[in-house]
CSV table of C-alpha atoms in Angstrom, one decimal:
chain,number,residue,atom,x,y,z
A,1,MET,CA,0.0,0.0,0.0
A,2,GLY,CA,2.1,3.0,-1.2
A,3,SER,CA,1.5,6.7,-0.7
A,4,TYR,CA,-1.5,8.1,-2.5
A,5,PHE,CA,-1.2,11.4,-4.3
A,6,PRO,CA,-4.4,13.4,-4.8
A,7,LEU,CA,-3.3,14.7,-8.3
A,8,LEU,CA,-2.8,11.1,-9.6
A,9,ILE,CA,-5.2,10.4,-12.4
A,10,ILE,CA,-7.1,7.3,-11.4
A,11,THR,CA,-8.7,4.9,-13.9
A,12,HIS,CA,-12.3,5.4,-12.8
A,13,ALA,CA,-13.9,8.2,-14.7
A,14,THR,CA,-15.7,9.7,-11.8
A,15,ILE,CA,-12.7,11.0,-10.0
A,16,LEU,CA,-11.5,13.0,-12.9
A,17,PHE,CA,-13.8,15.7,-11.5
A,18,LEU,CA,-12.7,18.0,-8.7
A,19,PHE,CA,-15.2,19.3,-6.2
A,20,PRO,CA,-15.1,22.5,-4.3
A,21,SER,CA,-14.2,22.0,-0.6
A,22,SER,CA,-17.5,23.3,0.7
A,23,PRO,CA,-20.4,23.7,-1.8
A,24,PRO,CA,-22.7,26.5,-0.8
A,25,ILE,CA,-25.7,25.4,1.3
A,26,THR,CA,-28.8,27.6,0.9
A,27,THR,CA,-30.0,29.0,4.2
A,28,ALA,CA,-33.5,29.0,5.4
A,29,ALA,CA,-33.6,32.8,5.1
A,30,SER,CA,-33.4,32.6,1.3
A,31,GLY,CA,-36.5,30.4,1.1
A,32,LYS,CA,-34.9,28.3,-1.6
A,33,GLN,CA,-33.8,24.7,-1.5
A,34,ASN,CA,-30.2,24.0,-2.2
A,35,PRO,CA,-30.0,22.5,-5.8
A,36,ALA,CA,-27.7,19.8,-4.5
A,37,THR,CA,-30.3,18.8,-1.9
A,38,GLN,CA,-33.0,18.7,-4.6
A,39,THR,CA,-30.9,16.5,-6.8
A,40,CYS,CA,-30.1,14.3,-3.8
A,41,HIS,CA,-33.7,13.5,-3.3
A,42,ASP,CA,-33.8,12.3,-6.9
A,43,ASN,CA,-31.0,9.9,-6.3
A,44,PRO,CA,-32.1,7.0,-4.0
A,45,LEU,CA,-28.5,5.8,-3.5
A,46,VAL,CA,-27.2,9.1,-2.3
A,47,THR,CA,-30.3,9.7,-0.3
A,48,SER,CA,-29.8,6.4,1.5
A,49,VAL,CA,-26.3,7.5,2.5
A,50,CYS,CA,-27.2,11.1,3.5
A,51,GLU,CA,-30.3,10.1,5.6
A,52,ASN,CA,-28.0,8.0,7.8
A,53,VAL,CA,-25.2,10.5,8.6
A,54,ASN,CA,-24.8,12.0,12.0
A,55,LYS,CA,-27.0,15.0,12.8
A,56,THR,CA,-23.9,17.2,13.1
A,57,THR,CA,-23.0,16.2,9.5
A,58,GLY,CA,-26.4,17.0,8.2
A,59,PHE,CA,-28.3,15.9,5.1
A,60,ASP,CA,-27.6,19.1,3.1
A,61,PHE,CA,-23.9,18.9,3.7
A,62,CYS,CA,-23.8,15.3,2.7
A,63,CYS,CA,-25.8,16.0,-0.5
A,64,ALA,CA,-23.5,18.9,-1.4
A,65,THR,CA,-20.5,16.6,-1.0
A,66,PHE,CA,-21.7,14.4,-3.9
A,67,PHE,CA,-23.3,16.9,-6.3
A,68,ASN,CA,-22.3,19.8,-8.4
A,69,ASP,CA,-23.4,21.0,-11.8
A,70,THR,CA,-21.5,18.3,-13.8
A,71,VAL,CA,-21.3,15.1,-11.8
A,72,THR,CA,-24.0,12.6,-11.0
A,73,PRO,CA,-22.9,9.6,-8.9
A,74,THR,CA,-24.6,6.4,-10.2
A,75,ASP,CA,-23.3,3.6,-8.0
A,76,ILE,CA,-21.3,2.8,-4.8
A,77,ILE,CA,-18.0,3.0,-6.6
A,78,ASP,CA,-18.8,6.5,-7.8
A,79,LEU,CA,-19.8,7.4,-4.2
A,80,SER,CA,-16.7,5.9,-2.8
A,81,TYR,CA,-14.3,7.7,-5.1
A,82,ILE,CA,-16.0,11.0,-4.5
A,83,ALA,CA,-16.2,10.7,-0.7
A,84,PHE,CA,-12.8,9.2,0.0
A,85,ARG,CA,-10.9,11.3,-2.5
A,86,LYS,CA,-12.4,14.5,-1.3
A,87,THR,CA,-11.7,13.6,2.3
A,88,TYR,CA,-8.1,12.7,1.5
A,89,ALA,CA,-7.6,16.0,-0.2
A,90,LYS,CA,-9.0,17.8,2.8
A,91,ALA,CA,-6.8,15.8,5.2
A,92,ASN,CA,-3.7,16.6,3.1
A,93,ASP,CA,-4.6,20.3,3.0
A,94,ILE,CA,-5.0,20.5,6.8
A,95,LEU,CA,-1.8,18.6,7.4
A,96,ASN,CA,0.1,21.0,5.1
A,97,GLN,CA,-1.3,23.8,7.3
A,98,ILE,CA,-0.3,22.1,10.5
A,99,LEU,CA,3.3,21.3,9.7
A,100,PRO,CA,4.6,24.9,9.3
A,101,ILE,CA,2.9,25.9,12.6
A,102,ILE,CA,4.8,23.2,14.5
A,103,THR,CA,8.1,24.9,13.7
A,104,TYR,CA,7.2,28.4,15.0
A,105,LYS,CA,4.2,28.1,17.3
A,106,ARG,CA,4.9,29.6,20.7
A,107,ASN,CA,1.7,28.8,22.6
A,108,LYS,CA,2.6,25.6,24.4
A,109,LYS,CA,-1.0,24.3,24.6
A,110,GLU,CA,-1.6,24.9,20.9
A,111,LEU,CA,1.8,23.5,19.9
A,112,ASN,CA,1.1,20.3,21.8
A,113,ALA,CA,-2.3,19.9,20.1
A,114,MET,CA,-0.8,20.5,16.7
A,115,ARG,CA,2.0,18.0,17.1
A,116,LYS,CA,-0.5,15.3,18.1
A,117,CYS,CA,-2.8,16.3,15.3
A,118,SER,CA,0.0,15.8,12.7
A,119,GLY,CA,0.2,12.2,13.8
A,120,ASP,CA,-3.6,11.9,13.6
A,121,TYR,CA,-3.7,13.3,10.1
A,122,ASN,CA,-0.8,11.1,8.8
A,123,ARG,CA,-2.8,8.0,10.0
A,124,THR,CA,-5.9,9.4,8.5
A,125,LYS,CA,-4.2,9.9,5.1
A,126,TRP,CA,-2.9,6.4,5.2
A,127,ALA,CA,-6.4,4.9,5.9
A,128,LEU,CA,-8.0,7.0,3.1
A,129,ALA,CA,-5.2,6.3,0.7
A,130,THR,CA,-5.6,2.5,1.3
A,131,VAL,CA,-9.2,2.7,0.4
A,132,LEU,CA,-8.5,4.7,-2.8
A,133,GLU,CA,-5.8,2.2,-3.9
A,134,ASP,CA,-8.1,-0.7,-3.2
A,135,LEU,CA,-10.8,0.9,-5.3
A,136,ASP,CA,-8.3,1.2,-8.1
A,137,SER,CA,-7.5,-2.5,-7.8
A,138,GLU,CA,-11.1,-3.5,-7.3
A,139,THR,CA,-10.3,-4.9,-3.9
A,140,TYR,CA,-13.3,-4.0,-1.7
A,141,GLU,CA,-12.3,-5.1,1.8
A,142,GLU,CA,-12.6,-3.4,5.2
A,143,PHE,CA,-13.5,0.0,3.9
A,144,ASN,CA,-15.7,0.4,6.9
A,145,VAL,CA,-12.8,-0.3,9.3
A,146,LEU,CA,-10.5,2.1,7.4
A,147,ALA,CA,-13.2,4.8,7.4
A,148,LEU,CA,-13.8,4.4,11.1
A,149,SER,CA,-10.0,4.7,11.7
A,150,ALA,CA,-9.9,7.9,9.7
A,151,GLN,CA,-13.0,9.2,11.6
A,152,GLY,CA,-11.5,8.4,14.9
A,153,ASN,CA,-8.2,10.1,14.2
A,154,VAL,CA,-9.7,13.4,12.9
A,155,SER,CA,-12.2,13.4,15.8
A,156,SER,CA,-9.4,13.1,18.3
A,157,CYS,CA,-7.6,16.0,16.6
A,158,ASP,CA,-10.8,18.1,16.6
A,159,LYS,CA,-11.2,17.6,20.3
A,160,ARG,CA,-7.6,18.6,21.0
A,161,LEU,CA,-7.9,21.7,18.9
A,162,ASN,CA,-11.1,22.8,20.7
A,163,ARG,CA,-9.6,22.2,24.1
A,164,ALA,CA,-6.5,24.3,23.1
A,165,SER,CA,-8.5,27.1,21.5
A,166,SER,CA,-8.8,30.4,23.3
A,167,SER,CA,-9.7,34.0,22.5
A,168,SER,CA,-6.1,34.7,21.8
A,169,SER,CA,-5.7,31.9,19.2
A,170,SER,CA,-4.1,32.9,15.9
A,171,VAL,CA,-6.2,33.2,12.8
A,172,VAL,CA,-4.4,30.2,11.3
A,173,PHE,CA,-5.1,28.1,14.4
A,174,ARG,CA,-8.8,29.0,14.3
A,175,GLN,CA,-8.9,28.2,10.5
A,176,ILE,CA,-7.4,24.8,11.1
A,177,ARG,CA,-9.9,24.2,14.0
A,178,ASN,CA,-12.8,25.1,11.7
A,179,GLU,CA,-11.6,22.9,8.9
A,180,SER,CA,-11.1,20.1,11.3
A,181,GLY,CA,-14.9,20.2,12.0
A,182,VAL,CA,-15.5,19.9,8.2
A,183,ILE,CA,-13.3,16.7,7.8
A,184,VAL,CA,-15.1,15.1,10.8
A,185,LYS,CA,-18.2,15.4,8.7
A,186,LEU,CA,-16.5,14.1,5.6
A,187,THR,CA,-15.2,11.0,7.4
A,188,ASP,CA,-18.7,10.3,8.7
A,189,ILE,CA,-19.9,10.3,5.0
A,190,CYS,CA,-17.1,8.0,4.1
A,191,TYR,CA,-18.1,5.5,6.8
A,192,ARG,CA,-21.8,5.6,5.6
A,193,VAL,CA,-20.6,4.9,2.0
A,194,ALA,CA,-18.4,2.1,3.2
A,195,LEU,CA,-21.3,0.4,4.8
A,196,LEU,CA,-22.9,-0.1,1.4
A,197,PHE,CA,-20.3,-2.7,0.5
A,198,GLN,CA,-20.7,-6.4,1.2
A,199,TYR,CA,-17.6,-7.8,2.9
A,200,SER,CA,-16.3,-11.3,3.1
A,201,LYS,CA,-16.1,-12.7,6.6
């Protein structure tokens, strides 16, 4: 299981598309339904995933993860590539923000949290990369275990960042903390997708 690079062109056609990190969700104040949510209701497979995510993840966020103007997931392989690839890219982005901070951060509490989070995110990337490589080789085993591992690691980091956060936290620290909450939701979606596969005992 080698390192997975998010810019690598994978054979499955679906992942040739890139998705924005956080598609806009229409608020209740606008009185309009988010187009992704409307499309989601027209896709039973995606609906079955998004109806089972945690409340903190939310149906609308889940739908927006899978849909934009050009891509329509049609099977569980499509869903897997979209969810795991997007989550891998987010994990890689957050880790790249964490590493420079470790070298200059002066706040001891924040520095300790960041150091531990770097380990969390390296383990997260490994789990997600393993799934993506197995998708390429059509080896569909233990995606649920790997997704739970990723979810556990990013959740641990998220808790550390929230405990270390204060009113004097830097803008960069607050940004990483906020993005950490996003990837917790993405790993939840990955796990729900992983449950769609039938695994050999």
